[in-house]
Amino acid sequence: MTSSAFTESSLTGIPVKRGKVRDVYDFGDRLLFVATDRISAFDWILAPGIPDKGRVLTQISRFWFERFTTISNHLLSMDPADLPLPDDADLEALRGRCMVVRKTEVVPFECVVRGYLSGSGWKDYQATGAVCGIDLPAGLKQSDQLPEPLFTPATKAESGHDENVSFEVMSQAIGQELADSLREKSIQIYQQGSEYARERGIILADTKFEFGLLDGSPILIDEVLTPDSSRFWPAETYQPGGAQPSLDKQFVRDWLETTDWDKDSTPPVLPDPIVEKTREKYFEAYKMLTGEECTW
C-alpha cells in the first residue's frame, strides 16, 4: 500500500461537521472542505479507508470546477493556508485534499441526473416501468442509455439514505422557479460532462449535484462528477444487458454483496486486495478524465 488512509482530520478550536467522507470546518464567511479517505456504502462508513481517495476526489472536483466556466461554484482556493488555521494544524496531512469555499445556504435536495438505466433506477423500472415516477419505454435492458437524461431529485439525509422524491415535491419545497433552474443546470452540466468523459473513454451513467444559494442565486457546491458521486463505466467494455465494470465505488458495493453481511450490523472489514483495487480505480478514473497522473 502506498500510504495509510487518512480517515479523520483535526483542527483545534474550529467548529466542524463530519459527513460520510468530508470534514467541513466553519471559518465564518468561508468553509474548509477536507476530503478524508473514508468510504461509505449502503449508508455505512467502511473500514479501513482507501489511501489517497480524498485527494483524488478533491483533484477531480477541482478539474470540473475549472472546466465548467459557465456556472458559478463555491471554490475559492485549494490551499488551506489561505485560512487562519490553528498553529498545530498538520498541513502535510491536509495537502491535496482541501478546498476553501464560499459559505452558502445549501439547497436541501440532491440533484440527480440519470443517463443510463442502472442502480436503483433499474430496480424501479423492473417493478414499475418507470424511474422515480417518470414513465419509460417498455423493453429497456439493464444499463441501456435512456432516451434523454432524467432529473430525479432526492432529499439530503444527514445520516442514512437519501430518499427519491418527485420534481413536484421539490418544487413545492423550494419554489417552482428555483426547482426549474436547478433541473436545467443539472442536466446541462451532466450533458457537458458526459460528452467530455465519453471522449476520454468513460461513460457517465448517472451522477448527483449539490447547489447552494449565494445572495439568492444558485451555485454549484460540494463535489462534482467524482467516482463517489457518479457511476463511471469504461466505454470500451460497455455492453447493455447487465451490470457494467466500474471506475467508482460500485466495486466495493459489489464485493459487499458477495458476503453474508445483512446491512443492518457492523460491515465486514475490506480486505487489502479490495482496498488496493479500489484505490487503483479512483486513480485510473482521474488519469482517463484528465490525461495526467493524479498529483497534489
mmCIF file of C-alpha atoms in Angstrom:
data_model
loop_
_atom_site.group_PDB
_atom_site.id
_atom_site.type_symbol
_atom_site.label_atom_id
_atom_site.label_comp_id
_atom_site.label_asym_id
_atom_site.label_seq_id
_atom_site.Cartn_x
_atom_site.Cartn_y
_atom_site.Cartn_z
ATOM 1 C CA MET A 1 0.000 0.000 0.000
ATOM 2 C CA THR A 2 1.346 3.424 -0.946
ATOM 3 C CA SER A 3 0.265 5.095 2.297
ATOM 4 C CA SER A 4 -2.150 4.634 5.152
ATOM 5 C CA ALA A 5 -5.677 6.008 4.934
ATOM 6 C CA PHE A 6 -6.428 9.425 6.419
ATOM 7 C CA THR A 7 -9.846 8.920 7.972
ATOM 8 C CA GLU A 8 -10.327 11.921 10.255
ATOM 9 C CA SER A 9 -8.941 15.445 10.315
ATOM 10 C CA SER A 10 -8.476 17.670 13.340
ATOM 11 C CA LEU A 11 -8.267 21.455 13.574
ATOM 12 C CA THR A 12 -8.195 22.614 17.177
ATOM 13 C CA GLY A 13 -10.896 25.079 18.104
ATOM 14 C CA ILE A 14 -12.631 25.221 14.694
ATOM 15 C CA PRO A 15 -16.313 24.120 14.514
ATOM 16 C CA VAL A 16 -16.649 21.030 12.336
ATOM 17 C CA LYS A 17 -19.373 18.892 10.808
ATOM 18 C CA ARG A 18 -18.364 15.425 9.655
ATOM 19 C CA GLY A 19 -20.147 13.781 6.736
ATOM 20 C CA LYS A 20 -19.591 10.331 5.326
ATOM 21 C CA VAL A 21 -16.409 11.484 3.569
ATOM 22 C CA ARG A 22 -15.839 15.200 4.219
ATOM 23 C CA ASP A 23 -14.991 17.126 7.350
ATOM 24 C CA VAL A 24 -16.338 20.673 6.951
ATOM 25 C CA TYR A 25 -14.799 23.409 9.117
ATOM 26 C CA ASP A 26 -16.577 26.721 9.638
ATOM 27 C CA PHE A 27 -14.408 29.842 9.410
ATOM 28 C CA GLY A 28 -17.300 32.302 9.377
ATOM 29 C CA ASP A 29 -17.782 33.533 5.814
ATOM 30 C CA ARG A 30 -15.785 30.613 4.407
ATOM 31 C CA LEU A 31 -15.650 26.871 4.894
ATOM 32 C CA LEU A 32 -12.794 24.410 4.651
ATOM 33 C CA PHE A 33 -13.751 21.132 2.985
ATOM 34 C CA VAL A 34 -11.393 18.307 3.910
ATOM 35 C CA ALA A 35 -11.930 15.136 1.877
ATOM 36 C CA THR A 36 -10.843 12.203 4.040
ATOM 37 C CA ASP A 37 -10.143 8.700 2.808
ATOM 38 C CA ARG A 38 -13.339 7.350 4.362
ATOM 39 C CA ILE A 39 -15.519 5.292 2.047
ATOM 40 C CA SER A 40 -19.192 4.514 2.552
ATOM 41 C CA ALA A 41 -21.574 2.015 1.060
ATOM 42 C CA PHE A 42 -25.167 1.140 1.886
ATOM 43 C CA ASP A 43 -25.181 4.052 4.360
ATOM 44 C CA TRP A 44 -22.294 2.661 6.411
ATOM 45 C CA ILE A 45 -18.767 4.025 6.699
ATOM 46 C CA LEU A 46 -16.425 1.139 5.998
ATOM 47 C CA ALA A 47 -13.059 0.206 7.430
ATOM 48 C CA PRO A 48 -10.333 0.705 6.538
ATOM 49 C CA GLY A 49 -10.354 3.795 4.344
ATOM 50 C CA ILE A 50 -8.920 3.960 0.820
ATOM 51 C CA PRO A 51 -5.496 5.660 0.897
ATOM 52 C CA ASP A 52 -5.417 8.979 -1.019
ATOM 53 C CA LYS A 53 -9.049 8.617 -2.103
ATOM 54 C CA GLY A 54 -9.926 12.039 -0.673
ATOM 55 C CA ARG A 55 -7.098 13.631 -2.625
ATOM 56 C CA VAL A 56 -8.286 12.082 -5.880
ATOM 57 C CA LEU A 57 -11.862 13.235 -5.221
ATOM 58 C CA THR A 58 -10.651 16.760 -4.488
ATOM 59 C CA GLN A 59 -8.491 16.952 -7.600
ATOM 60 C CA ILE A 60 -11.283 15.616 -9.827
ATOM 61 C CA SER A 61 -13.710 18.199 -8.422
ATOM 62 C CA ARG A 62 -11.115 20.921 -8.987
ATOM 63 C CA PHE A 63 -10.757 19.766 -12.598
ATOM 64 C CA TRP A 64 -14.505 20.022 -13.238
ATOM 65 C CA PHE A 65 -14.968 23.300 -11.350
ATOM 66 C CA GLU A 66 -12.293 24.846 -13.566
ATOM 67 C CA ARG A 67 -13.789 23.319 -16.708
ATOM 68 C CA PHE A 68 -17.391 24.434 -16.151
ATOM 69 C CA THR A 69 -16.838 28.142 -16.642
ATOM 70 C CA THR A 70 -20.471 28.999 -17.426
ATOM 71 C CA ILE A 71 -21.826 28.144 -13.976
ATOM 72 C CA SER A 72 -20.678 29.690 -10.709
ATOM 73 C CA ASN A 73 -19.308 27.442 -7.972
ATOM 74 C CA HIS A 74 -18.155 27.750 -4.377
ATOM 75 C CA LEU A 75 -14.422 27.091 -4.874
ATOM 76 C CA LEU A 76 -12.105 29.898 -3.725
ATOM 77 C CA SER A 77 -8.774 28.163 -3.192
ATOM 78 C CA MET A 78 -7.102 24.771 -2.931
ATOM 79 C CA ASP A 79 -4.721 25.986 -0.209
ATOM 80 C CA PRO A 80 -5.903 25.577 3.397
ATOM 81 C CA ALA A 81 -3.200 28.047 4.469
ATOM 82 C CA ASP A 82 -5.385 30.784 2.975
ATOM 83 C CA LEU A 83 -7.441 30.414 6.173
ATOM 84 C CA PRO A 84 -6.401 31.292 9.746
ATOM 85 C CA LEU A 85 -5.522 27.727 10.713
ATOM 86 C CA PRO A 86 -4.570 26.838 14.285
ATOM 87 C CA ASP A 87 -0.846 26.648 14.944
ATOM 88 C CA ASP A 88 -0.911 22.867 15.363
ATOM 89 C CA ALA A 89 -2.595 22.173 12.009
ATOM 90 C CA ASP A 90 -0.962 19.261 10.133
ATOM 91 C CA LEU A 91 -0.544 20.822 6.687
ATOM 92 C CA GLU A 92 1.127 17.738 5.249
ATOM 93 C CA ALA A 93 -1.882 15.567 6.111
ATOM 94 C CA LEU A 94 -4.207 18.165 4.562
ATOM 95 C CA ARG A 95 -2.184 18.577 1.367
ATOM 96 C CA GLY A 96 -4.179 17.883 -1.797
ATOM 97 C CA ARG A 97 -7.455 17.115 -0.032
ATOM 98 C CA CYS A 98 -8.736 20.612 0.847
ATOM 99 C CA MET A 99 -10.968 23.215 -0.742
ATOM 100 C CA VAL A 100 -11.546 26.666 0.693
ATOM 101 C CA VAL A 101 -15.097 27.517 -0.356
ATOM 102 C CA ARG A 102 -17.776 30.162 -0.058
ATOM 103 C CA LYS A 103 -20.420 29.545 2.564
ATOM 104 C CA THR A 104 -23.890 29.190 1.041
ATOM 105 C CA GLU A 105 -27.425 28.327 2.038
ATOM 106 C CA VAL A 106 -27.473 24.682 0.984
ATOM 107 C CA VAL A 107 -30.460 23.579 -1.105
ATOM 108 C CA PRO A 108 -31.859 20.536 0.774
ATOM 109 C CA PHE A 109 -32.096 18.273 -2.273
ATOM 110 C CA GLU A 110 -29.675 16.106 -4.207
ATOM 111 C CA CYS A 111 -29.925 16.947 -7.909
ATOM 112 C CA VAL A 112 -29.640 13.511 -9.508
ATOM 113 C CA VAL A 113 -29.295 13.088 -13.279
ATOM 114 C CA ARG A 114 -29.564 9.645 -14.852
ATOM 115 C CA GLY A 115 -28.400 8.982 -18.397
ATOM 116 C CA TYR A 116 -28.427 5.187 -18.253
ATOM 117 C CA LEU A 117 -30.674 2.595 -16.630
ATOM 118 C CA SER A 118 -28.743 1.332 -13.633
ATOM 119 C CA GLY A 119 -28.737 1.024 -9.851
ATOM 120 C CA SER A 120 -31.969 1.912 -8.097
ATOM 121 C CA GLY A 121 -33.327 3.233 -11.398
ATOM 122 C CA TRP A 122 -33.081 -0.232 -12.944
ATOM 123 C CA LYS A 123 -34.800 -1.815 -9.928
ATOM 124 C CA ASP A 124 -37.542 0.817 -10.114
ATOM 125 C CA TYR A 125 -38.016 0.243 -13.848
ATOM 126 C CA GLN A 126 -38.275 -3.526 -13.413
ATOM 127 C CA ALA A 127 -41.015 -3.057 -10.822
ATOM 128 C CA THR A 128 -42.987 -0.167 -12.332
ATOM 129 C CA GLY A 129 -41.843 0.526 -15.892
ATOM 130 C CA ALA A 130 -40.788 3.959 -14.661
ATOM 131 C CA VAL A 131 -37.882 5.614 -12.845
ATOM 132 C CA CYS A 132 -38.911 7.795 -9.904
ATOM 133 C CA GLY A 133 -42.395 8.081 -11.414
ATOM 134 C CA ILE A 134 -41.142 9.028 -14.905
ATOM 135 C CA ASP A 135 -42.539 6.553 -17.428
ATOM 136 C CA LEU A 136 -40.071 4.940 -19.828
ATOM 137 C CA PRO A 137 -40.484 2.831 -22.977
ATOM 138 C CA ALA A 138 -41.070 -0.881 -22.442
ATOM 139 C CA GLY A 139 -38.338 -3.411 -23.159
ATOM 140 C CA LEU A 140 -35.292 -1.493 -21.935
ATOM 141 C CA LYS A 141 -32.375 -3.576 -20.687
ATOM 142 C CA GLN A 142 -30.154 -3.017 -17.678
ATOM 143 C CA SER A 143 -27.509 -0.370 -18.463
ATOM 144 C CA ASP A 144 -29.328 0.856 -21.586
ATOM 145 C CA GLN A 145 -28.880 4.521 -22.416
ATOM 146 C CA LEU A 146 -32.090 6.394 -21.655
ATOM 147 C CA PRO A 147 -33.924 8.286 -24.417
ATOM 148 C CA GLU A 148 -32.907 11.506 -22.638
ATOM 149 C CA PRO A 149 -31.315 12.301 -19.279
ATOM 150 C CA LEU A 150 -33.747 12.146 -16.348
ATOM 151 C CA PHE A 151 -33.732 14.587 -13.444
ATOM 152 C CA THR A 152 -34.725 12.678 -10.311
ATOM 153 C CA PRO A 153 -34.192 14.698 -7.120
ATOM 154 C CA ALA A 154 -33.680 13.186 -3.699
ATOM 155 C CA THR A 155 -33.846 14.513 -0.179
ATOM 156 C CA LYS A 156 -30.493 15.134 1.511
ATOM 157 C CA ALA A 157 -30.026 12.980 4.592
ATOM 158 C CA GLU A 158 -27.534 13.950 7.312
ATOM 159 C CA SER A 159 -27.297 10.249 8.055
ATOM 160 C CA GLY A 160 -28.925 7.239 6.473
ATOM 161 C CA HIS A 161 -30.186 7.029 2.932
ATOM 162 C CA ASP A 162 -31.311 9.844 0.647
ATOM 163 C CA GLU A 163 -34.929 9.370 -0.467
ATOM 164 C CA ASN A 164 -36.069 9.859 -4.053
ATOM 165 C CA VAL A 165 -38.856 12.407 -4.426
ATOM 166 C CA SER A 166 -40.844 13.749 -7.341
ATOM 167 C CA PHE A 167 -39.926 17.002 -9.047
ATOM 168 C CA GLU A 168 -43.279 18.321 -7.820
ATOM 169 C CA VAL A 169 -42.308 17.709 -4.196
ATOM 170 C CA MET A 170 -39.024 19.538 -4.764
ATOM 171 C CA SER A 171 -40.837 22.435 -6.463
ATOM 172 C CA GLN A 172 -43.303 22.797 -3.591
ATOM 173 C CA ALA A 173 -40.468 22.818 -1.055
ATOM 174 C CA ILE A 174 -38.113 25.356 -2.676
ATOM 175 C CA GLY A 175 -40.313 27.121 -5.234
ATOM 176 C CA GLN A 176 -41.008 26.444 -8.898
ATOM 177 C CA GLU A 177 -38.517 28.968 -10.270
ATOM 178 C CA LEU A 178 -35.554 27.617 -8.286
ATOM 179 C CA ALA A 179 -36.511 23.994 -8.962
ATOM 180 C CA ASP A 180 -36.730 24.679 -12.712
ATOM 181 C CA SER A 181 -33.356 26.412 -12.615
ATOM 182 C CA LEU A 182 -31.660 23.564 -10.767
ATOM 183 C CA ARG A 183 -33.115 20.957 -13.125
ATOM 184 C CA GLU A 184 -31.887 22.924 -16.132
ATOM 185 C CA LYS A 185 -28.413 23.489 -14.669
ATOM 186 C CA SER A 186 -28.070 19.864 -13.554
ATOM 187 C CA ILE A 187 -28.957 18.413 -16.942
ATOM 188 C CA GLN A 188 -26.704 20.951 -18.689
ATOM 189 C CA ILE A 189 -23.704 20.061 -16.503
ATOM 190 C CA TYR A 190 -24.396 16.349 -16.878
ATOM 191 C CA GLN A 191 -24.559 16.603 -20.659
ATOM 192 C CA GLN A 192 -21.377 18.659 -20.899
ATOM 193 C CA GLY A 193 -19.549 16.344 -18.518
ATOM 194 C CA SER A 194 -20.886 13.231 -20.223
ATOM 195 C CA GLU A 195 -19.784 14.388 -23.662
ATOM 196 C CA TYR A 196 -16.295 15.196 -22.443
ATOM 197 C CA ALA A 197 -15.963 11.972 -20.431
ATOM 198 C CA ARG A 198 -17.064 9.876 -23.412
ATOM 199 C CA GLU A 199 -14.285 11.450 -25.470
ATOM 200 C CA ARG A 200 -11.903 10.279 -22.753
ATOM 201 C CA GLY A 201 -13.262 6.722 -22.751
ATOM 202 C CA ILE A 202 -15.640 6.983 -19.797
ATOM 203 C CA ILE A 203 -19.426 6.645 -19.808
ATOM 204 C CA LEU A 204 -21.033 8.858 -17.174
ATOM 205 C CA ALA A 205 -24.041 6.710 -16.328
ATOM 206 C CA ASP A 206 -25.506 8.930 -13.616
ATOM 207 C CA THR A 207 -24.452 11.495 -11.067
ATOM 208 C CA LYS A 208 -25.691 13.830 -8.360
ATOM 209 C CA PHE A 209 -25.027 17.516 -7.824
ATOM 210 C CA GLU A 210 -25.489 19.818 -4.876
ATOM 211 C CA PHE A 211 -26.301 23.513 -5.021
ATOM 212 C CA GLY A 212 -26.223 26.348 -2.546
ATOM 213 C CA LEU A 213 -27.716 29.824 -2.644
ATOM 214 C CA LEU A 214 -25.330 32.775 -2.560
ATOM 215 C CA ASP A 215 -27.048 36.160 -2.479
ATOM 216 C CA GLY A 216 -30.190 34.342 -3.640
ATOM 217 C CA SER A 217 -28.594 32.738 -6.721
ATOM 218 C CA PRO A 218 -27.785 29.018 -7.029
ATOM 219 C CA ILE A 219 -24.143 27.987 -7.345
ATOM 220 C CA LEU A 220 -22.554 24.552 -7.648
ATOM 221 C CA ILE A 221 -21.111 23.227 -4.373
ATOM 222 C CA ASP A 222 -19.615 20.130 -2.753
ATOM 223 C CA GLU A 223 -18.072 17.634 -5.205
ATOM 224 C CA VAL A 224 -18.617 17.341 -8.954
ATOM 225 C CA LEU A 225 -18.600 14.271 -11.203
ATOM 226 C CA THR A 226 -16.377 12.149 -8.972
ATOM 227 C CA PRO A 227 -16.264 8.357 -8.559
ATOM 228 C CA ASP A 228 -18.111 8.860 -5.250
ATOM 229 C CA SER A 229 -20.983 10.911 -6.679
ATOM 230 C CA SER A 230 -21.221 9.247 -10.110
ATOM 231 C CA ARG A 231 -21.180 5.955 -11.967
ATOM 232 C CA PHE A 232 -18.172 5.787 -14.288
ATOM 233 C CA TRP A 233 -18.094 2.934 -16.800
ATOM 234 C CA PRO A 234 -15.184 2.197 -19.168
ATOM 235 C CA ALA A 235 -16.608 2.847 -22.647
ATOM 236 C CA GLU A 236 -14.540 0.089 -24.259
ATOM 237 C CA THR A 237 -16.280 -2.643 -22.241
ATOM 238 C CA TYR A 238 -19.799 -1.173 -22.300
ATOM 239 C CA GLN A 239 -22.396 -3.813 -23.150
ATOM 240 C CA PRO A 240 -26.080 -3.236 -22.269
ATOM 241 C CA GLY A 241 -27.992 -6.131 -20.763
ATOM 242 C CA GLY A 242 -26.264 -6.425 -17.411
ATOM 243 C CA ALA A 243 -24.159 -4.693 -14.826
ATOM 244 C CA GLN A 244 -21.048 -2.882 -16.077
ATOM 245 C CA PRO A 245 -17.458 -2.835 -14.822
ATOM 246 C CA SER A 246 -16.954 0.391 -12.899
ATOM 247 C CA LEU A 247 -14.366 3.028 -12.113
ATOM 248 C CA ASP A 248 -16.125 4.053 -8.918
ATOM 249 C CA LYS A 249 -17.112 2.683 -5.531
ATOM 250 C CA GLN A 250 -19.609 0.279 -7.087
ATOM 251 C CA PHE A 251 -16.655 -2.116 -6.995
ATOM 252 C CA VAL A 252 -16.837 -2.029 -3.178
ATOM 253 C CA ARG A 253 -20.620 -2.434 -3.155
ATOM 254 C CA ASP A 254 -20.285 -5.469 -5.434
ATOM 255 C CA TRP A 255 -17.771 -7.078 -3.064
ATOM 256 C CA LEU A 256 -20.027 -6.453 -0.072
ATOM 257 C CA GLU A 257 -22.870 -8.193 -1.911
ATOM 258 C CA THR A 258 -20.731 -11.365 -2.078
ATOM 259 C CA THR A 259 -20.507 -11.505 1.729
ATOM 260 C CA ASP A 260 -23.164 -12.564 4.217
ATOM 261 C CA TRP A 261 -23.439 -9.042 5.649
ATOM 262 C CA ASP A 262 -27.056 -8.116 6.442
ATOM 263 C CA LYS A 263 -26.536 -4.309 6.009
ATOM 264 C CA ASP A 264 -28.025 -3.797 9.495
ATOM 265 C CA SER A 265 -24.937 -4.615 11.541
ATOM 266 C CA THR A 266 -21.287 -3.566 11.525
ATOM 267 C CA PRO A 267 -19.969 -4.180 7.991
ATOM 268 C CA PRO A 268 -17.050 -6.514 7.308
ATOM 269 C CA VAL A 269 -13.557 -5.076 7.082
ATOM 270 C CA LEU A 270 -12.431 -4.532 3.497
ATOM 271 C CA PRO A 271 -9.640 -6.967 2.573
ATOM 272 C CA ASP A 272 -6.340 -5.486 1.391
ATOM 273 C CA PRO A 273 -6.875 -6.577 -2.256
ATOM 274 C CA ILE A 274 -10.255 -4.784 -2.358
ATOM 275 C CA VAL A 275 -8.732 -1.647 -0.821
ATOM 276 C CA GLU A 276 -5.852 -1.686 -3.298
ATOM 277 C CA LYS A 277 -8.066 -2.323 -6.327
ATOM 278 C CA THR A 278 -10.492 0.430 -5.280
ATOM 279 C CA ARG A 279 -7.598 2.871 -4.945
ATOM 280 C CA GLU A 280 -6.396 1.906 -8.417
ATOM 281 C CA LYS A 281 -9.845 2.545 -9.877
ATOM 282 C CA TYR A 282 -10.007 6.076 -8.437
ATOM 283 C CA PHE A 283 -6.564 6.935 -9.797
ATOM 284 C CA GLU A 284 -7.444 5.391 -13.163
ATOM 285 C CA ALA A 285 -10.606 7.497 -13.388
ATOM 286 C CA TYR A 286 -8.579 10.656 -12.783
ATOM 287 C CA LYS A 287 -5.995 9.750 -15.409
ATOM 288 C CA MET A 288 -8.624 8.863 -18.014
ATOM 289 C CA LEU A 289 -10.508 12.115 -17.416
ATOM 290 C CA THR A 290 -7.523 14.455 -17.355
ATOM 291 C CA GLY A 291 -4.851 12.625 -19.328
ATOM 292 C CA GLU A 292 -2.458 13.118 -16.402
ATOM 293 C CA GLU A 293 -1.343 11.283 -13.269
ATOM 294 C CA CYS A 294 -3.073 12.498 -10.115
ATOM 295 C CA THR A 295 -0.663 14.629 -8.089
ATOM 296 C CA TRP A 296 -1.070 17.190 -5.348
#
